[in-house]
Coordinates of C-alpha atoms in Angstrom, one line a residue:
X9 CA -18.2 17.5 -60.5
X10 CA -21.5 18.6 -62.0
X11 CA -21.8 20.9 -65.0
X12 CA -24.8 23.2 -64.6
X13 CA -25.2 26.0 -67.1
X14 CA -22.3 28.4 -66.7
X15 CA -21.3 26.9 -63.3
X16 CA -19.1 23.9 -62.4
X17 CA -20.1 22.5 -59.1
X18 CA -17.7 20.5 -57.0
X19 CA -17.9 18.1 -54.1
X20 CA -18.3 20.2 -51.0
X21 CA -20.5 22.8 -52.6
X22 CA -17.9 25.0 -54.3
X23 CA -18.6 26.6 -57.7
X24 CA -16.3 28.0 -60.3
X25 CA -17.9 30.5 -62.7
X26 CA -16.8 30.5 -66.3
X27 CA -19.4 32.5 -68.2
X28 CA -19.3 32.1 -71.9
X29 CA -17.8 28.6 -72.1
X30 CA -20.9 27.0 -73.5
X31 CA -21.3 30.0 -75.9
X32 CA -17.7 29.5 -77.1
X33 CA -18.2 25.8 -77.6
X34 CA -21.4 26.5 -79.5
X35 CA -19.6 29.1 -81.6
X36 CA -17.0 26.5 -82.6
X37 CA -19.7 24.1 -83.6
X38 CA -21.4 26.9 -85.6
X39 CA -18.2 27.7 -87.4
X40 CA -18.0 24.0 -88.3
X41 CA -21.7 24.1 -89.4
X42 CA -22.4 21.0 -87.2
X43 CA -26.1 19.9 -86.8
X44 CA -27.8 21.8 -84.0
X45 CA -24.4 23.5 -83.2
X46 CA -23.5 20.5 -81.1
X47 CA -19.7 20.0 -81.1
X48 CA -20.0 16.3 -80.6
X49 CA -21.5 16.0 -84.1
X50 CA -23.7 13.1 -83.2
X51 CA -20.8 11.3 -81.4
X52 CA -18.3 11.6 -84.2
X53 CA -16.2 14.1 -82.3
X54 CA -15.2 12.4 -79.0
X55 CA -11.5 12.7 -78.3
X56 CA -10.0 16.2 -78.1
X57 CA -6.5 17.4 -77.4
X58 CA -6.5 20.8 -75.5
X59 CA -2.9 22.1 -75.7
X60 CA -1.8 24.8 -73.2
X61 CA -5.0 24.2 -71.4
X62 CA -4.5 26.4 -68.3
X63 CA -7.0 25.2 -65.6
X64 CA -8.7 23.0 -68.2
X65 CA -12.0 24.8 -68.2
X66 CA -12.5 24.0 -71.9
X67 CA -12.1 20.3 -71.1
X68 CA -14.5 20.6 -68.1
X69 CA -17.3 22.0 -70.3
X70 CA -16.8 19.4 -73.0
X71 CA -17.7 16.7 -70.5
X72 CA -21.3 17.7 -70.6
X73 CA -21.2 17.3 -74.4
X74 CA -20.0 13.7 -74.2
X75 CA -16.6 14.7 -75.3
X76 CA -13.4 13.9 -73.4
X77 CA -10.4 16.1 -73.6
X78 CA -6.8 15.2 -72.9
X79 CA -6.0 18.6 -71.4
X80 CA -2.2 19.0 -71.8
X81 CA -0.2 21.6 -69.9
X82 CA 3.4 22.2 -71.0
X83 CA 5.7 21.8 -68.0
X84 CA 7.3 25.2 -68.5
X85 CA 4.1 27.3 -68.8
X86 CA 1.0 25.9 -67.1
X87 CA 2.3 23.3 -64.8
X88 CA 0.8 24.9 -61.6
X89 CA -2.5 25.4 -63.2
X90 CA -2.9 21.7 -64.2
X91 CA -2.8 20.7 -60.5
X92 CA -5.9 22.8 -60.0
X93 CA -7.5 21.0 -63.0
X94 CA -6.8 17.6 -61.5
X95 CA -8.2 18.7 -58.2
X96 CA -11.4 19.7 -60.0
X97 CA -11.6 16.1 -61.4
X98 CA -10.9 17.1 -65.0
X99 CA -8.9 14.8 -67.2
X100 CA -5.5 16.5 -67.6
X101 CA -1.8 15.8 -67.7
X102 CA 1.6 17.4 -67.7
X103 CA 3.7 17.2 -70.9
X104 CA 6.6 18.6 -72.8
X105 CA 6.3 20.2 -76.2
X106 CA 10.0 19.9 -77.0
X107 CA 11.9 17.4 -79.1
X108 CA 10.1 14.1 -78.3
X109 CA 6.7 13.0 -79.6
X110 CA 3.8 13.3 -77.2
X111 CA 3.1 9.8 -75.7
X112 CA 0.0 9.1 -77.8
X113 CA -0.5 7.0 -81.0
X114 CA -1.2 8.5 -84.4
X115 CA -4.8 9.3 -85.3
X116 CA -6.0 9.6 -81.7
X117 CA -8.0 12.9 -81.7
X118 CA -10.8 14.3 -83.8
X119 CA -10.0 17.9 -82.7
X120 CA -7.1 19.8 -81.3
X121 CA -7.6 23.1 -79.5
X122 CA -5.2 26.0 -78.7
X123 CA -6.7 29.1 -77.2
X124 CA -4.2 31.7 -76.1
X125 CA -1.9 28.8 -75.4
X126 CA 1.4 30.7 -75.8
X127 CA 3.0 28.0 -77.9
X128 CA 5.3 28.8 -80.8
X129 CA 3.8 26.6 -83.4
X130 CA 6.4 27.8 -86.0
X131 CA 9.5 26.8 -84.2
X132 CA 11.9 24.4 -85.9
X133 CA 10.2 24.6 -89.3
X134 CA 6.7 23.9 -87.7
X135 CA 7.6 20.6 -86.1
X136 CA 4.9 21.0 -83.4
X137 CA 2.2 21.4 -86.1
X138 CA 3.6 18.3 -87.8
X139 CA 3.2 16.5 -84.4
X140 CA -0.4 17.7 -84.3
X141 CA -0.8 16.3 -87.8
X142 CA 0.4 12.9 -86.6
X143 CA -2.1 12.9 -83.8
X144 CA -5.2 14.1 -85.6
X145 CA -7.6 11.6 -87.3
X146 CA -8.4 11.9 -91.0
X147 CA -10.4 15.1 -91.4
X148 CA -9.6 16.2 -87.9
X149 CA -9.9 19.9 -86.8
X150 CA -7.4 22.3 -85.3
X151 CA -9.1 25.2 -83.5
X152 CA -6.6 28.1 -83.0
X153 CA -7.5 31.3 -81.2
X154 CA -5.4 34.3 -80.2
X155 CA -6.4 37.3 -78.0
X156 CA -8.6 40.0 -79.5
X157 CA -6.1 42.6 -78.4
X158 CA -3.6 41.2 -80.9
X159 CA -6.0 41.6 -83.9
X160 CA -4.0 44.5 -85.4
X161 CA -0.6 43.6 -84.0
X162 CA 2.0 43.2 -86.7
X163 CA 3.7 40.3 -85.1
X164 CA 0.3 38.5 -84.8
X165 CA -0.3 39.0 -88.5
X166 CA 3.1 37.6 -89.3
X167 CA 2.5 34.5 -87.3
X168 CA -0.9 34.0 -88.9
X169 CA 0.5 34.4 -92.4
X170 CA 3.3 32.0 -91.7
X171 CA 1.0 29.4 -90.1
X172 CA -1.4 29.7 -93.0
X173 CA 1.4 29.1 -95.5
X174 CA 2.8 26.1 -93.7
X175 CA -0.6 24.4 -93.1
X176 CA -1.5 25.0 -96.8
X177 CA 1.7 23.1 -97.8
X178 CA 0.6 20.4 -95.3
X179 CA -2.7 20.1 -97.2
X180 CA -4.8 21.5 -94.3
X181 CA -7.6 23.7 -95.4
X182 CA -9.3 26.6 -93.6
X183 CA -12.8 25.5 -92.6
X184 CA -13.9 28.8 -91.0
X185 CA -12.5 32.0 -89.6
X186 CA -14.2 34.4 -87.3
X187 CA -12.4 37.3 -85.6
X188 CA -9.3 35.8 -84.0
X189 CA -10.4 32.2 -84.2
X190 CA -9.6 30.0 -87.2
X191 CA -10.4 26.3 -87.7
X192 CA -8.3 24.1 -90.0
X193 CA -9.1 20.6 -91.2
X194 CA -6.6 17.8 -91.9
X195 CA -7.2 16.0 -95.3
X196 CA -9.2 12.8 -95.4
X197 CA -6.8 11.0 -97.8
X198 CA -3.4 11.2 -99.5
X199 CA -4.8 12.9 -102.6
X200 CA -3.5 16.3 -101.9
X201 CA -0.1 15.0 -100.9
X202 CA 0.3 13.3 -104.2
X203 CA -0.5 16.6 -106.0
X204 CA 2.2 18.7 -104.3
X205 CA 5.1 19.9 -106.4
X206 CA 8.3 18.0 -106.1
X207 CA 10.5 19.3 -103.3
X208 CA 7.6 20.9 -101.4
X209 CA 8.4 21.2 -97.7
X210 CA 7.7 19.6 -95.3
X211 CA 8.3 16.2 -96.9
X212 CA 6.3 13.1 -96.4
X213 CA 7.7 10.7 -93.8
X214 CA 9.6 7.7 -95.3
X215 CA 7.8 4.4 -95.5
X216 CA 9.8 2.8 -92.6
X217 CA 8.6 5.4 -90.1
X218 CA 6.2 4.0 -87.4
X219 CA 3.8 6.8 -86.5
X220 CA 2.3 5.0 -83.5
X221 CA 5.7 4.7 -81.7
X222 CA 5.7 7.5 -79.2
X223 CA 7.8 6.7 -76.1
X224 CA 11.1 8.6 -76.2
X225 CA 10.8 8.9 -80.0
X226 CA 12.0 12.2 -81.5
X227 CA 9.5 14.4 -83.3
X228 CA 10.0 14.3 -87.0
X229 CA 9.7 17.2 -89.4
X230 CA 7.6 15.3 -91.9
X231 CA 4.0 14.5 -92.8
X232 CA 2.7 11.1 -91.9
X233 CA 0.7 9.8 -95.0
X234 CA -2.2 7.4 -94.6
X235 CA -2.1 3.7 -95.2
X236 CA -3.6 2.5 -98.5
X237 CA -6.7 1.3 -96.5
X238 CA -7.3 4.7 -94.8
X239 CA -6.7 6.6 -98.0
X240 CA -9.3 4.5 -99.8
X241 CA -11.9 4.7 -97.0
X242 CA -11.2 8.4 -96.4
X243 CA -11.9 8.1 -92.6
X244 CA -11.4 6.0 -89.5
X245 CA -14.3 3.6 -89.8
X246 CA -15.1 4.3 -86.1
X247 CA -18.6 4.1 -84.7
X248 CA -20.1 7.3 -83.1
X249 CA -19.9 7.6 -79.4
X250 CA -21.1 5.9 -77.3
X251 CA -21.4 2.9 -79.6
X252 CA -17.6 3.0 -80.3
X253 CA -16.9 2.1 -76.6
X254 CA -18.1 -1.5 -77.2
X255 CA -17.6 -1.8 -80.9
X256 CA -14.4 -3.6 -82.1
X257 CA -12.1 -0.9 -83.6
X258 CA -10.8 -1.5 -87.2
X259 CA -7.2 -1.2 -85.9
X260 CA -7.5 -4.4 -83.9
X261 CA -6.0 -6.3 -86.8
X262 CA -2.9 -4.1 -86.7
X263 CA -2.1 -5.5 -83.2
X264 CA -3.1 -9.1 -84.0
X265 CA -6.3 -9.2 -81.8
X266 CA -9.3 -11.0 -83.1
X267 CA -12.9 -9.9 -82.6
X268 CA -13.5 -12.8 -80.3
X269 CA -10.6 -11.8 -78.1
X270 CA -11.8 -8.2 -78.0
X271 CA -15.3 -9.2 -76.9
X272 CA -13.9 -11.7 -74.4
X273 CA -11.7 -9.0 -72.8
X274 CA -14.6 -6.6 -72.5
X275 CA -16.9 -9.2 -70.9
X276 CA -14.2 -10.4 -68.5
X277 CA -13.4 -6.9 -67.3
X278 CA -17.1 -6.2 -66.7
X279 CA -17.3 -9.2 -64.3
X280 CA -14.0 -8.3 -62.7
X281 CA -15.0 -4.7 -62.0
X282 CA -18.4 -5.9 -60.5
X283 CA -16.4 -8.1 -58.2
X284 CA -14.0 -5.3 -57.2
X285 CA -16.9 -3.0 -56.2
X286 CA -18.5 -5.9 -54.2
X287 CA -15.2 -6.3 -52.4
X288 CA -15.1 -2.5 -51.5
X289 CA -18.8 -2.0 -50.9
X290 CA -18.5 -1.7 -47.1
X291 CA -16.0 1.2 -47.3
X292 CA -16.4 3.0 -50.7
X293 CA -18.7 6.0 -50.5
X294 CA -20.9 7.3 -53.3
X295 CA -19.1 9.9 -55.5
X296 CA -15.8 9.4 -53.6
X297 CA -13.9 8.2 -56.6
X298 CA -13.4 10.5 -59.6
X299 CA -9.8 10.3 -61.0
X300 CA -8.8 6.7 -61.8
X301 CA -5.7 5.2 -63.3
X302 CA -5.4 1.8 -64.9
X303 CA -1.7 1.1 -64.8
X304 CA -1.8 -1.7 -67.4
X305 CA -4.8 -0.8 -69.6
X306 CA -4.5 -3.6 -72.3
X307 CA -7.5 -3.1 -74.5
X308 CA -9.4 -0.7 -72.2
X309 CA -11.8 -3.2 -70.8
X310 CA -11.3 -2.0 -67.2
X311 CA -12.2 1.6 -68.2
X312 CA -15.1 0.5 -70.4
X313 CA -16.6 -1.5 -67.5
X314 CA -16.7 1.8 -65.5
X315 CA -18.8 3.6 -68.1
X316 CA -21.9 4.0 -65.9
X317 CA -19.9 5.6 -63.1
X318 CA -19.1 9.4 -62.8
X319 CA -15.4 8.9 -63.2
X320 CA -12.6 9.2 -65.8
X321 CA -9.8 6.8 -66.4
X322 CA -6.2 7.5 -67.3
X323 CA -5.4 4.4 -69.3
X324 CA -1.6 3.7 -69.1
X325 CA -0.1 1.4 -71.7
X326 CA 3.3 0.1 -70.4
X327 CA 6.1 0.5 -73.0
X328 CA 6.1 -3.1 -73.9
X329 CA 2.3 -2.9 -74.7
X330 CA 2.3 0.6 -76.2
X331 CA 0.8 -0.6 -79.6
X332 CA -2.5 -1.2 -77.8
X333 CA -3.0 2.4 -76.8
X334 CA -4.5 3.1 -80.2
X335 CA -7.3 0.8 -79.3
X336 CA -7.9 2.9 -76.1
X337 CA -8.4 6.0 -78.2
X338 CA -10.4 4.2 -80.9
X339 CA -12.9 3.3 -78.1
X340 CA -13.3 6.9 -77.2
X341 CA -11.1 6.7 -74.1
X342 CA -7.9 8.5 -73.2
X343 CA -4.5 7.4 -72.0
X344 CA -0.7 7.5 -72.3
X345 CA 2.4 5.4 -72.7
X346 CA 4.7 5.0 -69.7
X347 CA 7.7 3.1 -68.4
X348 CA 6.9 2.0 -64.8
X349 CA 10.6 1.8 -64.0
X350 CA 10.4 5.6 -64.0
X351 CA 8.2 8.1 -62.2
X352 CA 4.9 9.2 -63.7
X353 CA 4.6 12.9 -64.7
X354 CA 1.8 14.1 -62.4
X355 CA 1.4 15.9 -59.1
X356 CA 1.3 14.1 -55.7
X357 CA -2.2 13.0 -54.6
X358 CA -3.7 13.1 -58.1
X359 CA -5.8 9.9 -58.2
X360 CA -8.6 8.4 -56.1
X361 CA -8.0 4.9 -57.3
X362 CA -5.1 3.0 -58.9
X363 CA -5.6 -0.3 -60.6
X364 CA -2.5 -2.5 -61.0
X365 CA -3.0 -5.7 -63.0
X366 CA 0.2 -7.7 -63.2
X367 CA 2.2 -4.6 -63.5
X368 CA 4.3 -5.2 -60.3
X369 CA 5.4 -8.6 -61.5
X370 CA 6.2 -7.3 -64.9
X371 CA 8.3 -4.5 -63.3
X372 CA 10.1 -7.1 -61.2
X373 CA 10.8 -9.2 -64.3
X374 CA 12.4 -6.2 -65.9
X375 CA 14.8 -5.9 -63.0
X376 CA 13.2 -2.8 -61.6
X377 CA 12.4 -2.1 -58.0
X378 CA 8.9 -3.1 -56.7
X379 CA 9.5 -0.9 -53.7
X380 CA 10.2 2.1 -55.8
X381 CA 7.0 1.5 -57.8
X382 CA 4.9 1.2 -54.6
X383 CA 6.3 4.5 -53.4
X384 CA 5.4 6.1 -56.7
X385 CA 1.9 4.7 -56.5
X386 CA 1.6 6.1 -52.9
X387 CA 2.8 9.5 -54.2
X388 CA 0.0 9.6 -56.8
X389 CA -2.7 8.3 -54.6
X390 CA -4.9 10.7 -52.6
X391 CA -5.5 10.2 -48.9
X392 CA -8.4 7.7 -48.4
X393 CA -7.9 6.5 -52.0
X394 CA -7.9 2.9 -53.0
X395 CA -5.3 0.6 -54.5
X396 CA -6.4 -2.5 -56.4
X397 CA -3.5 -4.9 -57.0
X398 CA -4.2 -8.1 -59.0
X399 CA -1.0 -10.1 -59.3
X400 CA 0.9 -13.2 -58.4
X401 CA 0.7 -14.4 -54.7
X402 CA 4.4 -13.7 -54.0
X403 CA 3.9 -10.1 -55.2
X404 CA 0.9 -9.6 -53.0
X405 CA 2.9 -11.0 -50.0
X406 CA 5.7 -8.5 -50.8
X407 CA 3.2 -5.6 -51.0
X408 CA 1.7 -6.6 -47.6
X409 CA 5.2 -6.1 -46.0
X410 CA 5.2 -2.5 -47.1
X411 CA 1.6 -1.6 -46.2
X412 CA 2.2 -0.4 -42.6
X413 CA 5.0 2.0 -43.7
X414 CA 2.9 3.3 -46.6
X415 CA -0.1 3.7 -44.3
X416 CA -2.2 1.5 -46.5
X417 CA -3.3 -0.6 -43.6
X418 CA -6.4 1.3 -42.5
X419 CA -8.6 -1.1 -44.5
X420 CA -7.7 -4.0 -46.8
X421 CA -9.2 -7.0 -48.4
X422 CA -7.5 -10.0 -50.0
X423 CA -9.2 -12.7 -52.1
X424 CA -8.4 -15.4 -54.5
X425 CA -10.3 -14.5 -57.7
X426 CA -12.2 -17.0 -59.8
X427 CA -10.5 -18.2 -62.9
X428 CA -11.5 -16.5 -66.2
X429 CA -10.4 -16.1 -69.8
X430 CA -7.7 -13.6 -68.9
X431 CA -6.2 -15.4 -65.9
X432 CA -2.5 -15.7 -66.7
X433 CA -1.4 -17.7 -63.7
X434 CA -2.3 -18.1 -60.0
X435 CA -3.5 -14.7 -58.9
X436 CA -4.6 -12.8 -55.8
X437 CA -6.4 -9.6 -55.5
X438 CA -5.4 -7.1 -52.8
X439 CA -7.5 -3.9 -52.3
X440 CA -6.2 -1.5 -49.8
X441 CA -7.2 2.0 -48.6
X442 CA -4.6 4.7 -47.9
X443 CA -5.0 6.4 -44.5
X444 CA -5.5 10.1 -44.1
X445 CA -2.6 10.8 -41.8
X446 CA 0.1 13.3 -40.8
X447 CA 3.2 13.3 -38.7
X448 CA 2.8 14.1 -35.1
X449 CA 4.4 17.4 -34.2
X450 CA 6.9 17.3 -31.4
X451 CA 6.8 20.4 -29.2

């Protein structure tokens, strides 16, 4: 996909016209008074959550601004549109805005966006806005826009007044308002929370609450205060993009990873990715890979090693490693938490390449079915897409038994990798390509 002015060009020569998208993005930047009306703000706005995204055109245009959006489509409203977004090669996912937290750690996004998203933000005492509060970084923005036709609608004014009252009690402030678009900002520190009158609703979350836990955790109708360190520093301490991709994030110490371990992980994955592409060089075509999933993302080294390719990576943190997803976001990447004993919430034929590092053996160790996981991987993979499996030899042998039935036997390559700092045990690498096939019709 190439962004060219007001056109998005796709492989095969198609174009989708979306006049005014760049003007809209520039208008948001202007409302925020950002230098040069550049929404990226010198790389300080990198991760965006677009809620109720439709076909994800907002996220598509942000790509040309060096901003990556997690375009989230609620299952009950926009689920069909998100399939189109994924076909366009735009980072996007299905989700449920219901009773459970979204599968992202706290302080993951610099900006959240809702334009005509048809979401009732005031339901259940504003619990969805409190979930946004959990996800936004200190000083993060919420851009809310409703249709111009509703400007004089009584119900629209009631919603606006109620949202304004709730967000004021949450210590958010209005940065700018123009017509039917308003931008709020989350506070940088706990100072406002400490000044609220006793009994003010919503309350602060209790000290034992873990804001980064997000897999099957109920949303909580409370405000997540900052740690003493964040309160003092009044910010995230992150480098601007693109420096933040390779810079050690401050939250490394929260998960017990040293700077040396971080740099070692980054360097090893760079070498591993180079080796992968050498292994595939005889069959992989230029620009044939766009949507990529790393099924066991660890610290994001695999995705970081792909930085010079025109791809995006859905970094998946398995539930037992979910605490590391915050590092993914702090590097300016995107991802989600998932339990690979269950199906992944996406459409069939979504990804061009799946990378599975030790995830099959971990699934087996948990007593779940490797066969079921292989079938799920096949469901997500596009025809002529690639699977890279790096795992124990007996796992690779098991996978090979299923390859003919899965139609992964058009092309494959198996090697024994060189030992490196991340080698956990004896490993093998299997790369296979899914055939483009269909059942023969019997007449």
